[in-house]
Structures are given as structure tokens and as C-alpha cells.
Amino acid sequence: MEPRPPASTSQATPGTRETLATIDAVIETHRSLPGALLPMLHGIQDRLGHIPGGAVPRIAEALNLSQAEVHGVLSFYHDFRNEPPGRHSLRLCRAEACQAMGCDALETHLHQRHGLSFHGTSTDGSVTLEPVYCLGNCALAPSVLIDGEVRGRVTAEKLDRWIGELKADRGGNP
Amino acid sequence: MSVTVYVPNDSAAIGVGANATAQAISRIAAERGIDLRLIRNGSRGLFWLEPFVEVVTDEGRIGYGPVEAQDVPSLFDAGFLKGGAHRLRLGPPESIPYLARQERLTFSRVGIIDPLSIADYEAHGGGRSLRAALRAQPADLVEEITKSGLRGRGGAAFPAGIKWKTVLQARADQKFVVCNADEGDSGTFSDRMILEGDPFVLIEGMVIAGLAVGATEGYIYLRSEYPHALGILTAALRNAEAAGYLGTNLMGSDRRFHLHIRRGAGAYICGEETAMLESLEGKRGMVRPKPPIPALSGLWGRPTVIHNVMTLATVPWIVDHGSAKYAEFGAGRSRGTLPFQLAGNIRRGGLVEMAFGVTLRELLYDFGGGSASGRPIRAVQVGGPLGAYLPESRFDTPLDYEAFAAAGGMVGHGGIVAFDDTVDMARMARYAMEFCAIESCGKCTPCRIGSTRGVEVIDRVIEGRQRTENLALLRDLCDTLSNASLCAMGGLTPAPVLSALNHFPEDFQRPPAPAPAGRASRTIRRH
Ligand SMILES: Cc1cc2nc3c(=O)[nH]c(=O)nc-3n(C[C@H](O)[C@H](O)[C@H](O)COP(=O)(O)O)c2cc1C
Ligand code: SF4
Ligand code: FES
């Protein structure tokens, strides 16, 4: 599983000393890797939940790249985000095998019942919904990934239960 | 005497409760004072039976499934540790027809061994090929792979031997072996099952490839959508290193091979080999024009063997059993076996490794048991999101690369997604365009812009606006995409679109309906 940050880090706003120290530590452990940029970005997002704007100039300097280059990479990949997500991550598979088993209805349900739409976070900040294109669980579709764990044969009732649990849980991702 | 029980640690099994089942088994055994050894294996690939629990008895392994946590007390009461009768008892796994009929070569150990135990791996034939490869001449290894007829399993089906020979003959200070574990095609999970169920076979295959072509560094590019596989693979690398499968003195020899894992970041195009190289180098995943081919100028400009997980994981079997034995399987120019993946609206979804030449109908009905919904199967997409949709009239086509292509299909990575008769093929065509718009690397205008146009045009058809003109426009757009795209992302997006249109024209003439929500604009990548 991906490492969970301590609660205090998750409250840190971009630029606070703690956040910058985390960023610098990740940069330091990855800078000598060949092709270091992606591992670095993953490392920062694993710990902070997103890539704060303040990370870009520091990464650029460490890897001898322009800030535009770092930003270009950051924005190319669907995984990386500039904004902190909700405490928990819910990713609904939209790909064909899951469509064959009704994922579109689940998307509608999430919207109507829970006010969740893709790339959005619930108003209480507990859950961020994102699309994903196949989780390799296509024989047990439809599938979701909740905080990094696959769940199969998903129904609207199961989603309601899980979302209830996520909302009640104060811990979770930054 | 301790009893051994297996509960899969495969992410699909966990997704239907395998962890809770495993915990329940451990807890009740402890409560009842039973000495029980719990092994977390990979999945046998009979997913409708997951969580699939196996017990080692005097008569061999006995399977039970699907076992939910709540079933566990009754299993103990029924004496399942001795193979006792229970409504979930399935008997010896190998006698289940779904498994009995298969020809498992690449998957020979998956679901059987502890994926992280080198001892278990070697007890089931693992490691022999690497030892043999360390004694062999590189050119002989290349020759062996060439003679086996092994072709790339990632989609393009290019002969592996030719690729290896090119890299072997290239002169460079450094060469690389890169494993494409991006498994982006929807409807596919064979790579994931190997990564989670028998990671050493992939590692062994990569080291052999390295010895054959003269590469000492390897990379595995693993999609970020597989966090569980990442955990298992990371642990496997550590164990492999400790056992001399990786590192500076392979199996006590003076040969070396170092292996690194890199995580993708949610971009389908990074499964395309040159985009993947860019991504490994830390850049945007933009497709490179070819030539130069990666075999001559790949990762950091060095000669690079790039293969799909399945291709590399099949290498040890070939080296161990001989190319002639492997080539006995198959049909036409498609030699060996392919781990097919049955997915979507299918009653018995799972992994079916069979020699090429099996038909879609056999897979869908003999193995799959028809649709999950019980309704007729109306359309099947083979080969991922860039594969054509096929109607029932094509179900008897044998699955080999050439025969299937002649019937308008693409075997690709062997993913088979079934749809019942509630499917609306106009919406599937729209989705194909939308997917292209979301995942285009942006290098070619037709792919970047044309796909968004495609979504709009299909929307107008669905809404019933000027259907004839818009369908003609759609065909024009498909023409442009096929002819003016640098890679198969743009080049093959017309396959699902046009097959939907040609085989299911009635779906484009339904009563006007509101188009699906305009997701294309919401989810498209910010360039
Ligand atoms: C858009 C696109 C996506 C691809 N995705 C994958 C993938 O996810 N996994 C894979 O192994 N090959 C994928 N390929 C094929 C690779 O480009 C390449 O042919 C393959 O990795 C070579 O390995 P092989 O010879 O073992 O098949 C993709 C190709 C294209 C055009
Ligand atoms: S066809 Fe699409 S994905 Fe392929 S290189 Fe062109 S723009 Fe990129
Ligand atoms: S298509 Fe949804 S998990 Fe593969």
C-alpha cells in the first residue's frame, strides 16, 4: 500500500515549512535516479496527496530542467494533481468490460445520490471521485478502486455502504 | 500435523472478499487450536469462484468456492481441512472442466505456488531456465526463441526472435530490457495475474532476455492502476535478489542483471512502446516517430528489447521445455498458447490459456457459459479498446493472429469483452472516440482534434440530427484517423467505431435520444 502521511502533514498548505521539507526530502532520495522526474512526482503525491505549486521550482532546480518542462510533464499525466483531494479516493472504472456490466448506471447513481461527479470531491471533503480506465478486474466487473484497493461486482447498494463508511472515517489520504 | 490452506492474494479475489475470508480462517483455526499454515497464492483465474480456497489433503488439493467470510465456520464444521463435504466443495481444482481443458504453459504455476517463495518456485520447475541460460551462448538463446515462433503478446505480435537478434547484434556500451507492464487494454488482466501470482517467472524471463542480448539493466514499467501488483512485485524483486536471480553474481556466476520498477501515471498511451520510453526517461509520454526502432535506439538512445509481460513470462517455459515443444501448440503462424481473458458480461469470467486456434464461440460458451445476465451475447470486443466489435456471425473464427485479422478482428493482448443485447453500439462507438480524445498524446492533429469531433458527430447521430450527413462525416473522420496517425491509438480507433457502424447499423437509427453527458470535454487531458 502507498504510505500514509501523518495527519499534521495533510493539513499543511503549500509553502509551509513542513510541506517544503517533505518535498525536499523526496527530491533528495530520488534525484540521482535515471529518469527521476516521474518517481519524484509520485513520491511527493504519495506523501502530500497532490503536487503543491511550490514543488515545481525545487524539482526543476534539482533536475536541471526549466519549470515549464516540469509543468509539462505534470500536466501530461492523469494521475498528478495540483489540488489536495478529499480524504478518501474513489475511482470508478469506465472502461468497456465495466460498461458491459452497468458502470454508467453507477456513475449516475453517484451523481444523483451522493452529489459526486468525476474529478469532484464531496462537500464534506471526505471522498474524491475519479474515472479510471481498467483495473484489471474485468472478469468481476463493475469495478472500483477505493484508497488503492480493488472491489468487484459493485452495486449501487454496496457503493452506498462504502461511501457511508468513508464519510464516517476521519483518517485516510491527505 | 499442520494443515496447509491457500487463499488467493490476487487483487480480483481480494475485491470480492479474499482478505476477510483469510482472516476468518486464521481466526477460527486459532480459536479451535488447529495448527494451520495459510498461504496466499495467486488466483487460478476462475474468478466467479473467488474467493477460491484450497486445502491440502491426503488426496491432494481440494477446492472450495466462492468462500465468503461468513461461510468459514460451516466449512470448519464440515471438516473442510480433511476435504469434507460442503455445498461449496468443488473437488480437486485440476478436475474442474474450466481448468482441466486449458493448456497452461505460461500460467503453469499461477494459483499453485506461493508467489513470493523462491523455494516453492523452484519446486515447481522455476529457475532451471536461468541456470541453463547462464551456460548457453547468447546466439543460441536467441535462436531458441526464434524457433519457438514466439510473437509479442502486447498487441503487435512481432516475432520476438527477430527483435532479440537485432539487439544482440547492435553494438553499444549499454543495452536494456524493458518490460511493458502497462496493461492498458480494458478487458485484460493476464499481466496483472502473473505479476501477482508468479512474479519470478517474469523476472527470470527478463534476466534470460538480458543474457541473450547482452543487456545488464532492466526496467519494468508498471501501470499505477495496479497498486497491489506493485507491492508484490517489489517484494519479489527483493527475494529474487537475495536468491541470486538478480544482482552482480547471477546464481554465483560472474554475470549480472539489475532490475528496476517504474510506476506509470495513468496514461494509456504510455503502453505504446516509444511513449513508454519517453515516460521512463522522465518526460511526457509522447510517441516517437520510427525509425529509429527501439531495438537499435531505445531507452536513453541505447539498444532495447521491449516486451509485454506475457512475452517475457513465456521465455522460461520455452528455454526449459525446448522451442520445438512450444511450437507444437498453436495454429498457422501463431505458435504456442495465449492466455485469453474472458471479461464483461460473461457468466464465468476468467483466465483461459489455450493454444491459438480456439474459437470465440468455444471461449464464450464452453468456458464462459454465456452472458452473466442470461440474455443473448450480442457483441464482443476482442483486443482492447482499439479492437473491433464482432457480431455473432464471427464467433466461429479461430483465434490466431492472421485468421482473426482476416475476419476483421484483432487478437491483441487476448482480452475478450462480452456485451448482451441491451448494449447500444452507437454509445460504444462514441466511447471509443471519447477514449481516444482523453488518451491521445496530442502529437497528430487527427487524433487530438478528430476524436473530439468524432464524439460530437456521434452525439448528433444519437440525437437524430441529420443522420445521413453525420454518418458520412463519421466515416470521413475515420478515414483521416486511419491514414494520418503516427501510432495505433489514432490509427485503430476507427476499428471499434466502424465495426459498430457496419455490424450494428440499426443502433445508429434508434429513436432520437439525448446524447450521453458531454464527458469528452470534462475528462480530456489538459495539454
Ligand atoms: C496505444 C497503444 C497502447 C499500447 N499498450 C500496450 C500495453 O498496455 N501493454 C503492452 O504490452 N503493449 C502495448 N502496446 C504495444 C507496444 O507498443 C509494443 O508493441 C509492445 O510493448 C512490444 O512488446 P511485445 O513484442 O512483447 O508485444 C500498445 C501500443 C499502442 C499503439
Ligand atoms: S495517433 Fe494519437 S496517440 Fe498516436 S502519436 Fe498521434 S496523437 Fe499521439
Ligand atoms: S474494464 Fe473495468 S476493470 Fe477492466
mmCIF file of N, CA, C and O in Angstrom, chain A residues 9 12-28 44 48 52-58:
data_model
loop_
_atom_site.group_PDB
_atom_site.id
_atom_site.type_symbol
_atom_site.label_atom_id
_atom_site.label_comp_id
_atom_site.label_asym_id
_atom_site.label_seq_id
_atom_site.Cartn_x
_atom_site.Cartn_y
_atom_site.Cartn_z
ATOM 1 N N THR A 9 0.685 16.565 8.450
ATOM 2 C CA THR A 9 1.188 16.921 7.123
ATOM 3 C C THR A 9 0.033 17.235 6.175
ATOM 4 O O THR A 9 0.118 18.122 5.346
ATOM 5 N N ALA A 12 -1.090 20.676 6.006
ATOM 6 C CA ALA A 12 -0.129 21.698 5.605
ATOM 7 C C ALA A 12 -0.541 22.357 4.299
ATOM 8 O O ALA A 12 -0.930 21.695 3.358
ATOM 9 N N THR A 13 -0.454 23.645 4.222
ATOM 10 C CA THR A 13 -0.765 24.345 2.985
ATOM 11 C C THR A 13 0.515 24.480 2.184
ATOM 12 O O THR A 13 1.607 24.420 2.747
ATOM 13 N N PRO A 14 0.373 24.675 0.852
ATOM 14 C CA PRO A 14 1.569 24.769 0.028
ATOM 15 C C PRO A 14 2.493 25.850 0.600
ATOM 16 O O PRO A 14 2.048 26.949 0.902
ATOM 17 N N GLY A 15 3.723 25.526 0.725
ATOM 18 C CA GLY A 15 4.662 26.541 1.157
ATOM 19 C C GLY A 15 4.974 26.498 2.642
ATOM 20 O O GLY A 15 5.930 27.115 3.072
ATOM 21 N N THR A 16 4.175 25.790 3.430
ATOM 22 C CA THR A 16 4.544 25.726 4.836
ATOM 23 C C THR A 16 5.863 24.968 4.951
ATOM 24 O O THR A 16 6.226 24.178 4.080
ATOM 25 N N ARG A 17 6.526 25.216 6.041
ATOM 26 C CA ARG A 17 7.857 24.664 6.196
ATOM 27 C C ARG A 17 7.837 23.131 6.129
ATOM 28 O O ARG A 17 8.687 22.499 5.508
ATOM 29 N N GLU A 18 6.815 22.564 6.756
ATOM 30 C CA GLU A 18 6.717 21.113 6.786
ATOM 31 C C GLU A 18 6.582 20.525 5.380
ATOM 32 O O GLU A 18 7.224 19.544 5.026
ATOM 33 N N THR A 19 5.691 21.148 4.590
ATOM 34 C CA THR A 19 5.481 20.679 3.224
ATOM 35 C C THR A 19 6.776 20.761 2.433
ATOM 36 O O THR A 19 7.155 19.817 1.744
ATOM 37 N N LEU A 20 7.444 21.885 2.537
ATOM 38 C CA LEU A 20 8.677 22.056 1.768
ATOM 39 C C LEU A 20 9.737 21.057 2.217
ATOM 40 O O LEU A 20 10.493 20.527 1.398
ATOM 41 N N ALA A 21 9.761 20.773 3.485
ATOM 42 C CA ALA A 21 10.740 19.796 3.972
ATOM 43 C C ALA A 21 10.436 18.422 3.389
ATOM 44 O O ALA A 21 11.348 17.693 2.978
ATOM 45 N N THR A 22 9.145 18.087 3.332
ATOM 46 C CA THR A 22 8.758 16.803 2.731
ATOM 47 C C THR A 22 9.189 16.759 1.270
ATOM 48 O O THR A 22 9.777 15.775 0.801
ATOM 49 N N ILE A 23 8.882 17.832 0.563
ATOM 50 C CA ILE A 23 9.245 17.890 -0.859
ATOM 51 C C ILE A 23 10.756 17.735 -1.029
ATOM 52 O O ILE A 23 11.225 16.933 -1.844
ATOM 53 N N ASP A 24 11.499 18.470 -0.241
ATOM 54 C CA ASP A 24 12.959 18.406 -0.378
ATOM 55 C C ASP A 24 13.492 17.012 -0.058
ATOM 56 O O ASP A 24 14.420 16.531 -0.709
ATOM 57 N N ALA A 25 12.868 16.367 0.914
ATOM 58 C CA ALA A 25 13.324 15.020 1.268
ATOM 59 C C ALA A 25 13.078 14.060 0.105
ATOM 60 O O ALA A 25 13.938 13.241 -0.234
ATOM 61 N N VAL A 26 11.903 14.173 -0.517
ATOM 62 C CA VAL A 26 11.607 13.298 -1.659
ATOM 63 C C VAL A 26 12.580 13.588 -2.798
ATOM 64 O O VAL A 26 13.124 12.672 -3.429
ATOM 65 N N ILE A 27 12.798 14.859 -3.061
ATOM 66 C CA ILE A 27 13.724 15.226 -4.138
ATOM 67 C C ILE A 27 15.098 14.620 -3.870
ATOM 68 O O ILE A 27 15.719 14.032 -4.760
ATOM 69 N N GLU A 28 15.533 14.726 -2.637
ATOM 70 C CA GLU A 28 16.863 14.230 -2.287
ATOM 71 C C GLU A 28 16.988 12.723 -2.521
ATOM 72 O O GLU A 28 17.980 12.253 -3.071
ATOM 73 N N ILE A 44 6.191 12.659 -4.130
ATOM 74 C CA ILE A 44 5.584 13.834 -3.480
ATOM 75 C C ILE A 44 4.085 13.622 -3.315
ATOM 76 O O ILE A 44 3.513 13.851 -2.249
ATOM 77 N N LEU A 48 1.942 13.850 0.030
ATOM 78 C CA LEU A 48 1.155 15.072 0.246
ATOM 79 C C LEU A 48 -0.242 15.009 -0.368
ATOM 80 O O LEU A 48 -1.048 15.904 -0.142
ATOM 81 N N PRO A 52 2.059 20.310 -4.726
ATOM 82 C CA PRO A 52 1.873 21.744 -4.494
ATOM 83 C C PRO A 52 2.688 22.554 -5.499
ATOM 84 O O PRO A 52 3.760 22.105 -5.940
ATOM 85 N N GLY A 53 2.153 23.707 -5.880
ATOM 86 C CA GLY A 53 2.853 24.559 -6.837
ATOM 87 C C GLY A 53 4.286 24.835 -6.420
ATOM 88 O O GLY A 53 5.183 24.922 -7.254
ATOM 89 N N GLY A 54 4.499 24.930 -5.131
ATOM 90 C CA GLY A 54 5.837 25.224 -4.615
ATOM 91 C C GLY A 54 6.863 24.142 -4.914
ATOM 92 O O GLY A 54 8.063 24.373 -4.802
ATOM 93 N N ALA A 55 6.388 22.965 -5.323
ATOM 94 C CA ALA A 55 7.330 21.873 -5.605
ATOM 95 C C ALA A 55 8.025 22.068 -6.944
ATOM 96 O O ALA A 55 9.169 21.645 -7.131
ATOM 97 N N VAL A 56 7.316 22.726 -7.871
ATOM 98 C CA VAL A 56 7.818 22.783 -9.250
ATOM 99 C C VAL A 56 9.201 23.436 -9.359
ATOM 100 O O VAL A 56 10.121 22.840 -9.941
ATOM 101 N N PRO A 57 9.403 24.645 -8.811
ATOM 102 C CA PRO A 57 10.744 25.238 -8.943
ATOM 103 C C PRO A 57 11.837 24.412 -8.268
ATOM 104 O O PRO A 57 12.961 24.333 -8.774
ATOM 105 N N ARG A 58 11.499 23.763 -7.169
ATOM 106 C CA ARG A 58 12.521 22.972 -6.462
ATOM 107 C C ARG A 58 12.911 21.749 -7.285
ATOM 108 O O ARG A 58 14.095 21.390 -7.372
#
